[in-house]
CSV table of C-alpha atoms in Angstrom, one decimal:
chain,number,residue,atom,x,y,z
A,1,GLY,CA,64.2,164.2,79.8
A,2,GLU,CA,63.5,160.5,79.3
A,3,ASP,CA,66.9,159.9,77.7
A,4,VAL,CA,68.8,161.3,80.6
A,5,LYS,CA,70.6,158.4,82.5
A,6,PRO,CA,71.1,158.5,86.2
A,7,PHE,CA,74.9,158.3,85.9
A,8,THR,CA,77.3,159.9,83.3
A,9,PRO,CA,79.7,157.5,81.7
A,10,GLU,CA,82.5,159.0,83.8
A,11,LYS,CA,80.6,158.5,87.0
A,12,ALA,CA,79.4,155.0,86.0
A,13,LYS,CA,83.0,153.9,85.3
A,14,GLU,CA,84.2,155.4,88.7
A,15,LEU,CA,81.5,153.3,90.4
A,16,VAL,CA,82.5,150.1,88.5
A,17,MET,CA,86.2,150.5,89.3
A,18,SER,CA,85.7,151.4,92.9
A,19,LEU,CA,82.8,149.3,94.2
A,20,GLN,CA,84.1,146.3,96.2
A,21,GLN,CA,80.7,144.6,96.5
A,22,PRO,CA,78.0,143.6,94.0
A,23,ALA,CA,75.5,146.3,92.9
A,24,VAL,CA,72.8,146.5,90.3
A,25,PHE,CA,72.5,149.5,87.9
A,26,CYS,CA,68.9,150.4,87.0
A,27,ASN,CA,67.7,152.7,84.2
A,28,MET,CA,71.0,152.8,82.4
A,29,VAL,CA,70.3,150.8,79.2
A,30,GLY,CA,66.7,151.7,78.3
A,31,ASP,CA,67.8,152.9,74.8
A,32,TRP,CA,70.1,149.9,74.0
A,33,PRO,CA,68.9,148.0,70.9
A,34,ALA,CA,70.2,144.9,72.7
A,35,LEU,CA,67.2,144.9,75.0
A,36,CYS,CA,65.3,143.4,72.0
A,37,TRP,CA,67.7,140.4,71.9
A,38,ASN,CA,65.2,137.8,73.2
A,39,ALA,CA,65.6,134.2,72.0
A,40,LYS,CA,63.0,134.5,69.3
A,41,TYR,CA,64.7,137.6,67.8
A,42,LEU,CA,68.2,136.0,68.0
A,43,SER,CA,66.8,132.9,66.3
A,44,ALA,CA,65.7,135.0,63.3
A,45,VAL,CA,69.1,136.8,63.2
A,46,LEU,CA,71.1,133.5,63.3
A,47,ASP,CA,68.8,132.1,60.6
A,48,GLY,CA,69.4,128.4,61.1
A,49,LYS,CA,73.0,128.6,62.4
A,50,THR,CA,73.7,126.0,65.0
A,51,ILE,CA,75.4,126.6,68.3
A,52,GLN,CA,76.4,124.3,71.1
A,53,PHE,CA,74.2,123.7,74.1
A,54,ARG,CA,75.3,122.2,77.4
A,55,LEU,CA,72.7,120.0,79.0
A,56,GLY,CA,72.4,119.0,82.6
A,57,LEU,CA,70.0,117.3,84.9
A,58,LYS,CA,67.4,119.4,86.8
A,59,THR,CA,67.8,117.2,89.9
A,60,VAL,CA,69.8,119.0,92.6
A,61,ASP,CA,72.6,116.8,93.9
A,62,LEU,CA,75.0,117.4,96.8
A,63,VAL,CA,77.8,117.5,94.3
A,64,PRO,CA,78.2,120.4,91.8
A,65,GLN,CA,77.2,119.6,88.2
A,66,PHE,CA,80.5,120.5,86.6
A,67,GLU,CA,80.8,121.0,82.8
A,68,THR,CA,82.7,117.7,82.6
A,69,GLN,CA,79.6,115.9,83.7
A,70,CYS,CA,77.2,117.5,81.2
A,71,SER,CA,76.1,116.5,77.7
A,72,TYR,CA,76.5,118.6,74.6
A,73,VAL,CA,74.4,119.1,71.4
A,74,GLU,CA,74.6,121.3,68.3
A,75,ALA,CA,71.2,122.9,67.6
A,76,THR,CA,69.5,125.9,66.2
A,77,LEU,CA,67.8,128.4,68.5
A,78,GLU,CA,64.6,127.5,66.7
A,79,GLU,CA,65.0,123.9,67.9
A,80,PHE,CA,65.9,125.0,71.4
A,81,LEU,CA,62.8,127.2,71.6
A,82,ALA,CA,60.5,124.3,70.5
A,83,TRP,CA,62.1,122.0,73.1
A,84,SER,CA,62.0,124.6,75.9
A,85,CYS,CA,58.3,125.3,75.2
A,86,GLY,CA,57.6,121.7,76.1
A,87,GLN,CA,56.4,120.8,72.7
A,88,PRO,CA,56.0,117.0,72.1
A,89,PRO,CA,59.4,115.5,71.6
A,90,CYS,CA,60.4,114.7,68.0
A,91,LEU,CA,61.6,111.2,67.1
A,92,SER,CA,64.8,112.9,65.7
A,93,GLY,CA,66.7,116.1,66.3
A,94,PRO,CA,69.4,117.2,68.8
A,95,PHE,CA,67.1,117.4,71.9
A,96,SER,CA,65.2,114.1,71.2
A,97,CYS,CA,67.1,112.2,73.9
A,98,TYR,CA,66.6,114.9,76.6
A,99,GLU,CA,63.2,115.1,78.2
A,100,TYR,CA,62.5,118.8,79.0
A,101,SER,CA,61.1,118.0,82.4
A,102,LYS,CA,64.4,116.3,83.4
A,103,TYR,CA,67.0,118.5,81.7
A,104,TRP,CA,68.0,122.1,81.2
A,105,ALA,CA,70.0,123.5,78.3
A,106,TYR,CA,72.5,126.3,78.2
A,107,ALA,CA,74.2,128.0,75.3
A,108,ASP,CA,76.8,129.7,77.4
A,109,TYR,CA,80.1,131.5,76.8
A,110,LYS,CA,79.0,132.4,73.2
A,111,TYR,CA,81.3,135.2,72.0
A,112,ILE,CA,79.2,137.6,70.1
A,113,ALA,CA,82.1,138.5,67.8
A,114,ARG,CA,82.3,134.9,66.7
A,115,ILE,CA,78.7,133.9,66.3
A,116,PHE,CA,77.8,137.1,64.5
A,117,GLU,CA,81.0,137.5,62.6
A,118,ASP,CA,79.0,137.9,59.4
A,119,LYS,CA,76.8,140.6,60.9
A,120,PRO,CA,79.3,143.1,62.6
A,121,GLU,CA,76.7,145.9,62.6
A,122,ILE,CA,74.9,144.1,65.4
A,123,PHE,CA,77.8,144.7,67.7
A,124,GLN,CA,76.7,148.3,68.2
A,125,ASP,CA,73.4,147.2,69.8
A,126,ILE,CA,75.5,146.9,73.0
A,127,ARG,CA,76.8,150.2,74.4
A,128,TRP,CA,79.2,149.7,77.3
A,129,SER,CA,80.4,153.2,76.5
A,130,ASP,CA,77.5,154.3,78.7
A,131,PHE,CA,79.4,152.8,81.6
A,132,GLY,CA,82.6,154.7,80.7
A,133,PHE,CA,84.2,152.2,78.4
A,134,PRO,CA,84.3,153.9,75.0
A,135,GLY,CA,84.6,151.6,72.0
A,136,ARG,CA,83.5,148.5,74.0
A,137,SER,CA,80.5,146.9,72.3
A,138,GLY,CA,79.1,143.5,71.5
A,139,LYS,CA,82.5,142.6,70.0
A,140,GLU,CA,83.9,142.5,73.5
A,141,SER,CA,80.8,140.7,75.0
A,142,THR,CA,79.5,137.2,75.6
A,143,LEU,CA,76.0,135.9,75.1
A,144,TRP,CA,74.2,133.4,77.4
A,145,ILE,CA,70.9,131.7,76.5
A,146,GLY,CA,69.4,129.1,78.8
A,147,SER,CA,66.2,127.3,79.8
A,148,GLU,CA,64.8,127.1,83.3
A,149,GLY,CA,67.3,125.5,85.7
A,150,ALA,CA,70.3,126.2,83.6
A,151,ASN,CA,73.2,127.0,85.8
A,152,THR,CA,76.9,127.6,86.2
A,153,PRO,CA,78.8,125.9,89.0
A,154,CYS,CA,80.0,128.2,91.8
A,155,HIS,CA,83.3,129.7,90.8
A,156,LEU,CA,85.4,132.9,90.8
A,157,ASP,CA,87.1,134.5,87.8
A,158,SER,CA,90.8,135.2,88.0
A,159,TYR,CA,90.7,138.2,85.7
A,160,GLY,CA,88.8,141.5,85.8
A,161,CYS,CA,85.4,142.5,87.0
A,162,ASN,CA,82.1,141.6,85.3
A,163,LEU,CA,79.2,143.7,84.0
A,164,VAL,CA,76.1,141.6,83.2
A,165,LEU,CA,73.0,142.8,81.3
A,166,GLN,CA,69.8,140.8,81.7
A,167,VAL,CA,67.8,140.8,78.5
A,168,GLN,CA,65.1,138.2,78.8
A,169,GLY,CA,63.8,136.3,81.8
A,170,ARG,CA,65.4,136.3,85.3
A,171,LYS,CA,68.5,134.9,86.8
A,172,ARG,CA,69.3,134.3,90.4
A,173,TRP,CA,72.9,135.1,91.4
A,174,HIS,CA,74.4,133.7,94.6
A,175,LEU,CA,77.5,135.7,95.3
A,176,PHE,CA,80.2,135.3,98.0
A,177,PRO,CA,83.0,137.8,98.9
A,178,PRO,CA,86.7,137.0,98.2
A,179,GLY,CA,87.2,136.6,102.0
A,180,ASP,CA,84.9,133.5,101.9
A,181,THR,CA,87.3,131.6,99.6
A,182,SER,CA,88.4,129.1,102.2
A,183,PHE,CA,84.8,128.4,103.2
A,184,LEU,CA,84.0,127.5,99.6
A,185,TYR,CA,86.7,124.8,99.3
A,186,PRO,CA,88.4,126.0,96.1
A,187,THR,CA,89.6,123.5,93.5
A,188,ARG,CA,91.2,123.6,90.1
A,189,ILE,CA,89.7,120.3,89.1
A,190,PRO,CA,88.1,120.4,86.6
A,191,TYR,CA,90.8,122.7,85.3
A,192,GLU,CA,90.1,125.7,83.2
A,193,GLU,CA,92.3,128.7,83.0
A,194,SER,CA,90.9,131.8,84.8
A,195,SER,CA,88.2,129.8,86.7
A,196,ILE,CA,88.5,128.6,90.3
A,197,PHE,CA,85.6,126.3,91.1
A,198,SER,CA,84.1,125.5,94.5
A,199,LYS,CA,83.6,121.9,95.6
A,200,VAL,CA,80.4,123.0,97.3
A,201,ASN,CA,77.0,122.9,95.5
A,202,VAL,CA,75.8,126.1,97.0
A,203,ALA,CA,72.2,125.3,96.0
A,204,ASN,CA,72.3,122.1,98.1
A,205,PRO,CA,75.4,122.2,100.3
A,206,ASP,CA,76.9,119.0,101.7
A,207,LEU,CA,77.7,120.3,105.2
A,208,LYS,CA,79.0,116.9,106.3
A,209,HIS,CA,81.9,117.1,103.9
A,210,PHE,CA,82.1,120.9,103.7
A,211,PRO,CA,81.3,122.2,107.3
A,212,GLU,CA,83.1,125.5,106.8
A,213,PHE,CA,80.5,126.5,104.2
A,214,ARG,CA,78.3,127.5,107.2
A,215,ASN,CA,80.6,130.5,107.6
A,216,ALA,CA,80.1,131.8,104.1
A,217,THR,CA,78.0,134.9,103.6
A,218,ALA,CA,75.7,134.7,100.5
A,219,HIS,CA,74.6,137.8,98.7
A,220,VAL,CA,71.6,136.7,96.6
A,221,VAL,CA,70.1,138.9,93.8
A,222,THR,CA,67.5,138.2,91.2
A,223,LEU,CA,68.4,140.1,88.0
A,224,SER,CA,65.5,141.2,85.8
A,225,PRO,CA,65.5,142.5,82.2
A,226,GLY,CA,67.0,145.9,81.8
A,227,GLN,CA,69.2,145.7,84.9
A,228,VAL,CA,73.0,145.4,84.9
A,229,LEU,CA,74.8,143.6,87.7
A,230,LEU,CA,78.4,144.5,88.7
A,231,VAL,CA,80.3,141.5,89.9
A,232,PRO,CA,83.5,142.9,91.5
A,233,ARG,CA,86.9,141.2,91.2
A,234,HIS,CA,87.2,137.8,92.8
A,235,TRP,CA,83.6,137.5,94.0
A,236,TRP,CA,82.4,133.9,93.8
A,237,HIS,CA,79.1,133.4,92.0
A,238,TYR,CA,76.6,130.6,91.3
A,239,VAL,CA,74.1,131.6,88.6
A,240,GLU,CA,70.8,129.9,87.8
A,241,SER,CA,68.0,130.6,85.3
A,242,ILE,CA,64.6,130.8,87.0
A,243,ASP,CA,62.4,131.6,84.0
A,244,PRO,CA,61.6,129.3,81.0
A,245,ILE,CA,64.0,131.3,78.8
A,246,THR,CA,66.8,133.6,79.8
A,247,VAL,CA,69.1,135.7,77.8
A,248,SER,CA,72.1,137.6,79.2
A,249,ILE,CA,75.0,139.6,77.9
A,250,ASN,CA,78.2,140.3,79.8
A,251,SER,CA,81.6,141.9,79.4
A,252,TRP,CA,84.6,141.3,81.5
A,253,ILE,CA,86.4,144.6,82.3
A,254,GLU,CA,90.2,144.4,82.5
A,255,LEU,CA,91.9,145.5,85.7
A,256,ASP,CA,95.5,146.4,86.7
A,257,GLU,CA,95.7,143.3,88.9
A,258,ASP,CA,95.1,141.0,85.9
A,259,HIS,CA,98.8,141.2,85.0
A,260,GLU,CA,99.8,139.5,88.3
A,261,ALA,CA,96.8,137.2,88.0
A,262,ARG,CA,98.1,136.0,84.7
A,263,VAL,CA,101.3,135.0,86.3
A,264,GLU,CA,99.4,133.1,88.9
A,265,GLU,CA,97.3,131.4,86.3
A,266,ALA,CA,100.4,130.4,84.3
A,267,ILE,CA,102.0,128.8,87.4
A,268,THR,CA,98.7,126.9,88.1
A,269,ARG,CA,98.5,125.7,84.5
A,270,THR,CA,102.1,124.4,84.6
A,271,LEU,CA,101.6,122.5,87.8
A,272,VAL,CA,98.1,121.0,86.9
A,273,CYS,CA,99.0,119.9,83.4
A,274,ALA,CA,102.4,118.4,84.5
A,275,ILE,CA,100.9,116.4,87.4
A,276,LYS,CA,97.6,115.4,85.8
A,277,SER,CA,99.3,114.4,82.5
A,278,ALA,CA,101.6,112.1,84.4
A,279,GLU,CA,98.7,110.0,85.6
A,280,ASN,CA,97.3,107.0,83.8
A,281,PRO,CA,94.3,108.4,81.9
A,282,SER,CA,92.3,105.3,82.6
A,283,ASP,CA,92.5,105.7,86.4
A,284,GLY,CA,89.6,108.1,87.1
A,285,ASP,CA,87.4,110.9,86.0
A,286,LEU,CA,87.6,113.8,83.6
A,287,TRP,CA,89.9,116.6,84.9
A,288,LEU,CA,90.1,119.0,81.9
A,289,ASN,CA,87.1,121.3,81.4
A,290,PRO,CA,85.5,121.2,78.0
A,291,THR,CA,86.4,124.9,77.7
A,292,GLU,CA,90.0,123.8,77.5
A,293,VAL,CA,91.2,122.5,74.1
A,294,GLU,CA,93.9,120.2,75.5
A,295,ALA,CA,96.5,119.7,78.2
A,296,THR,CA,99.3,121.8,76.9
A,297,SER,CA,102.9,120.6,77.2
A,298,HIS,CA,105.3,121.7,79.8
A,299,GLU,CA,107.4,123.6,77.2
A,300,ILE,CA,104.4,125.6,76.1
A,301,ASN,CA,103.3,126.3,79.7
A,302,LEU,CA,106.8,127.5,80.6
A,303,GLN,CA,106.8,129.8,77.6
A,304,TYR,CA,103.4,131.1,78.7
A,305,LEU,CA,104.7,131.7,82.2
A,306,ASN,CA,107.7,133.7,80.9
A,307,GLU,CA,105.4,135.8,78.7
A,308,ALA,CA,103.1,136.5,81.6
A,309,VAL,CA,106.0,137.6,83.8
A,310,SER,CA,107.4,139.8,81.0
A,311,ALA,CA,104.0,141.4,80.5
A,312,TYR,CA,103.8,142.1,84.2
A,313,PHE,CA,107.0,144.0,84.3
A,314,ARG,CA,106.4,145.7,81.0
A,315,CYS,CA,103.1,147.1,82.4
A,316,GLN,CA,104.6,147.9,85.8
A,317,LYS,CA,107.3,149.9,84.0
A,318,ALA,CA,104.7,151.8,82.1
A,319,GLY,CA,103.0,152.9,85.3
A,320,VAL,CA,103.6,155.8,87.6
A,321,PRO,CA,107.3,155.8,88.4
A,322,GLY,CA,108.7,156.0,91.9
A,323,GLN,CA,105.7,154.5,93.7
A,324,ALA,CA,106.2,151.5,96.0
A,325,ARG,CA,104.7,148.1,95.2
A,326,PRO,CA,101.7,146.8,97.1
A,327,SER,CA,102.4,145.5,100.5
A,328,SER,CA,102.2,141.8,101.4
A,329,ALA,CA,99.0,142.5,103.3
A,330,ALA,CA,97.4,144.0,100.2
A,331,ALA,CA,98.5,141.1,98.1
A,332,GLU,CA,97.1,138.6,100.7
A,333,GLN,CA,93.7,140.2,100.1
A,334,ARG,CA,94.0,139.0,96.5
A,335,THR,CA,94.8,135.3,97.2
A,336,SER,CA,91.5,134.0,95.9
A,337,ALA,CA,93.2,134.5,92.5
A,338,SER,CA,90.7,134.9,89.8
A,339,ARG,CA,89.1,136.9,87.0
A,340,LYS,CA,88.1,136.4,83.4
A,341,ARG,CA,89.5,137.8,80.1
A,342,LYS,CA,91.5,134.9,79.0
A,343,LYS,CA,94.1,132.9,77.8
A,344,ARG,CA,97.2,133.8,75.9
A,345,ASP,CA,96.2,137.5,76.0
A,346,VAL,CA,99.3,138.4,78.0
A,347,GLY,CA,100.6,141.2,75.8
A,348,CYS,CA,100.2,144.7,77.0
A,349,GLU,CA,101.1,148.0,75.3
A,350,PRO,CA,102.3,150.7,77.6
A,351,GLU,CA,99.5,153.1,76.7
A,352,ASP,CA,96.9,150.5,77.7
A,353,CYS,CA,98.6,149.9,81.1
A,354,ARG,CA,97.9,151.7,84.2
A,355,SER,CA,100.2,151.3,87.1
A,356,LEU,CA,99.6,148.1,89.1
A,357,THR,CA,100.4,150.1,92.1
A,358,GLN,CA,97.5,152.5,91.8
A,359,GLU,CA,95.6,150.2,94.2
A,360,LEU,CA,98.0,151.4,96.9
A,361,GLY,CA,96.2,153.5,99.4
A,362,PHE,CA,92.8,152.4,98.2
A,363,SER,CA,92.0,150.6,101.4
A,364,THR,CA,92.8,153.7,103.4
A,365,PHE,CA,90.0,155.6,101.8
A,366,GLN,CA,87.7,152.7,101.0
A,367,ALA,CA,85.3,153.4,103.9
A,368,GLU,CA,85.2,157.1,103.0
A,369,LYS,CA,84.5,156.3,99.3
A,370,LEU,CA,81.8,153.8,100.2
A,371,GLN,CA,79.9,156.5,102.1
A,372,LYS,CA,79.9,158.5,98.9
A,373,ILE,CA,78.5,155.7,96.7
A,374,PRO,CA,75.1,157.0,95.5
A,375,PHE,CA,73.1,154.0,96.4
A,376,GLY,CA,69.4,154.5,95.7
A,377,PRO,CA,66.8,153.6,93.1
A,378,HIS,CA,69.4,153.7,90.3
A,379,LEU,CA,72.1,151.7,92.1
A,380,ILE,CA,71.0,148.9,94.4
A,381,GLN,CA,73.5,147.5,96.8
A,382,VAL,CA,73.4,143.7,97.0
A,383,LEU,CA,73.3,143.0,100.7
A,384,PRO,CA,74.0,139.8,102.6
A,385,GLN,CA,71.1,137.4,102.8
A,386,ALA,CA,70.4,138.1,106.5
A,387,GLN,CA,69.8,141.8,105.7
A,388,GLU,CA,66.9,143.6,104.1
A,389,THR,CA,67.2,145.6,100.9
A,390,SER,CA,64.7,148.5,100.2
A,391,LEU,CA,63.5,148.3,96.6
A,392,MET,CA,61.1,151.2,96.7
A,393,GLY,CA,60.9,152.8,93.3
A,394,VAL,CA,63.0,150.2,91.6
A,395,THR,CA,61.7,149.2,88.1
A,396,ALA,CA,62.8,146.7,85.6
A,397,VAL,CA,62.2,146.4,81.8
A,398,GLU,CA,59.4,143.8,81.0
A,399,SER,CA,59.0,143.2,84.7
A,400,ASP,CA,56.4,140.6,85.8
A,401,GLY,CA,56.3,141.9,89.3
A,402,SER,CA,58.7,139.3,90.7
A,403,ASP,CA,61.9,141.2,90.1
A,404,LEU,CA,63.2,141.4,93.6
A,405,LEU,CA,66.9,142.3,93.7
A,406,ARG,CA,67.6,140.1,96.6
A,407,GLU,CA,65.7,137.1,98.1
A,408,ASN,CA,65.5,135.7,101.5
A,409,GLU,CA,65.5,132.0,100.7
A,410,GLY,CA,68.5,130.5,101.1
A,411,GLY,CA,82.9,132.5,81.7
A,412,HIS,CA,84.6,134.1,80.3
A,413,PHE,CA,86.8,135.2,77.9
A,414,GLY,CA,88.6,132.3,76.3
A,415,LYS,CA,85.8,129.8,77.2
A,416,LEU,CA,84.9,127.9,74.1
A,417,HIS,CA,83.5,124.4,74.0
A,418,CYS,CA,85.8,122.2,71.9
A,419,THR,CA,86.3,118.6,71.1
A,420,ARG,CA,89.3,117.4,73.2
A,421,LYS,CA,91.3,114.5,74.3
A,422,GLN,CA,89.6,113.3,77.4
A,423,LEU,CA,92.2,113.0,80.2
A,424,VAL,CA,90.9,111.6,83.4
A,425,THR,CA,91.6,110.9,87.0
A,426,SER,CA,89.8,110.6,90.4
A,427,ASN,CA,87.7,113.6,91.4
A,428,SER,CA,86.4,112.2,94.7
A,429,TYR,CA,86.3,114.6,97.7
A,430,GLY,CA,85.1,112.2,100.4
A,431,THR,CA,86.7,109.4,102.3
A,432,PRO,CA,85.2,105.9,101.5
A,433,ALA,CA,83.3,104.3,104.3
A,434,HIS,CA,85.7,101.4,104.6
A,435,GLN,CA,88.5,104.0,105.3
A,436,MET,CA,86.7,105.5,108.3
A,437,GLY,CA,87.6,104.7,111.8
A,438,THR,CA,85.0,103.6,114.4
A,439,ASP,CA,84.7,107.2,115.6
A,440,GLY,CA,83.8,108.4,112.1
A,441,SER,CA,87.3,110.0,111.5
A,442,PRO,CA,89.5,108.9,108.6
A,443,ASN,CA,91.6,105.8,109.4
A,444,ALA,CA,95.2,107.0,109.1
A,445,SER,CA,96.5,103.6,108.1
A,446,GLN,CA,94.0,103.2,105.2
A,447,THR,CA,93.4,106.8,104.0
A,448,ALA,CA,94.7,107.1,100.4
A,449,LEU,CA,95.4,110.7,99.2
A,450,SER,CA,94.6,111.2,95.5
A,451,THR,CA,96.4,113.4,93.0
A,452,ASN,CA,93.5,115.9,93.3
A,453,ASP,CA,94.0,116.1,97.1
A,454,LEU,CA,97.7,117.0,96.4
A,455,LEU,CA,96.7,119.5,93.7
A,456,ASP,CA,94.1,121.2,95.9
A,457,CYS,CA,96.9,122.0,98.3
A,458,LEU,CA,99.6,122.8,95.7
A,459,VAL,CA,97.5,125.1,93.6
A,460,ASN,CA,95.4,126.6,96.4
A,461,PRO,CA,94.9,130.3,95.7
A,462,ARG,CA,96.9,131.3,98.8
A,463,VAL,CA,99.8,129.1,97.8
A,464,ILE,CA,99.9,130.2,94.2
A,465,SER,CA,99.8,133.9,95.2
A,466,LEU,CA,102.8,133.4,97.4
A,467,VAL,CA,104.7,131.5,94.7
A,468,ALA,CA,103.9,134.2,92.2
A,469,ARG,CA,105.3,136.9,94.5
A,470,LEU,CA,108.5,134.9,95.1
A,471,LEU,CA,108.9,134.2,91.4
A,472,LEU,CA,108.4,137.9,90.5
A,473,GLU,CA,111.0,138.9,93.2
A,474,ARG,CA,113.4,136.4,91.7
A,475,THR,CA,112.9,137.8,88.2
A,476,ARG,CA,113.2,141.4,89.4
A,477,VAL,CA,116.7,140.6,90.9
């Protein structure tokens, strides 16, 4: 019948939890009321309620347009729609200073539980139970509304994996595997818990400063309405809206590895806040992402670290007894350290915890499992750019004929835009011309390392992963 979905909830969950590369689910959400959540419908539901929009320039620079460099306005969806339709600019209003031809706007990381708190019945429009997560609805989901050109800088999430439903318009996703982390020049400046940013603008890479990016393998997919993208754990992603209006809904799915990732994030927060707060705030650029309320004190950060370590051992104890811990080799595969469910959510009840060691042995059977993945018209494998993907028979809701799942041209929980104390420092990645030698290499006698240079090494995902393991071994003893 028409209501029969290609995968049962149990099978869909098995795929979500086992897939190690991005894939697109088709024909799984045709009966979801949330498919009607276009911007016009949401504007009526919000009924004049204002939300925050992030605005950035449409010009593509060599440097990523981080959230610290964007402008922010409070506006209604009605005002956003009028602006994005190119209507003549008003002399007043939140978007009056931003010419549509030059700027994009993004209402991102909007927690549905928060913006629709007075309309809890709307949570049931989103049915993640179809993917094997009973009880998960809009209350555990995030809403994204953007204009053409709206984008999120390339980053990876420290916690969980990500399911993304496209509702209106299309978005292009540029994804890179965890193994490409070193090619993407990871940085924690701007700092935001659970997000590791790339210094590379993958839409216009500066190969002079970041030559290793040539070795990165992009997986590019254009997501159309009615399709659901799975972003596996620690996959880097740069996302851009390519239609006049886009609406997406996502939910971050918790994983066993999050408990160790929270320890890593607590270590990172302690180091970044301690070192950056010691600088003179007038010496440079913004370093704290607008999604972070403030630079927390060392005392609070140390308390957070202890809570994360305690939760790790509490959940490990609740797991299957007698099994060995993951090997160092397995841990090394996780050194890109990221995923998104966020912040002080370190508590863990035993009944909610599966053993962290259940990942043991997965790599042994990974190839065998991959062969059993039912790729086809209902589950599309997102391949590297150099390869071709067969899309015969693939359909998308409200498709306009340009819904290719991969092209050949080449948040998160806890994210909330807040007013904050603006702490700043240098965020330069290059060496000034006067510090270069005659052969074009840095002049050793004149090169000045910045605080950010030091932090990029200290809190590199590989270093933090090692520190976390040493810390956990010390605590275990």
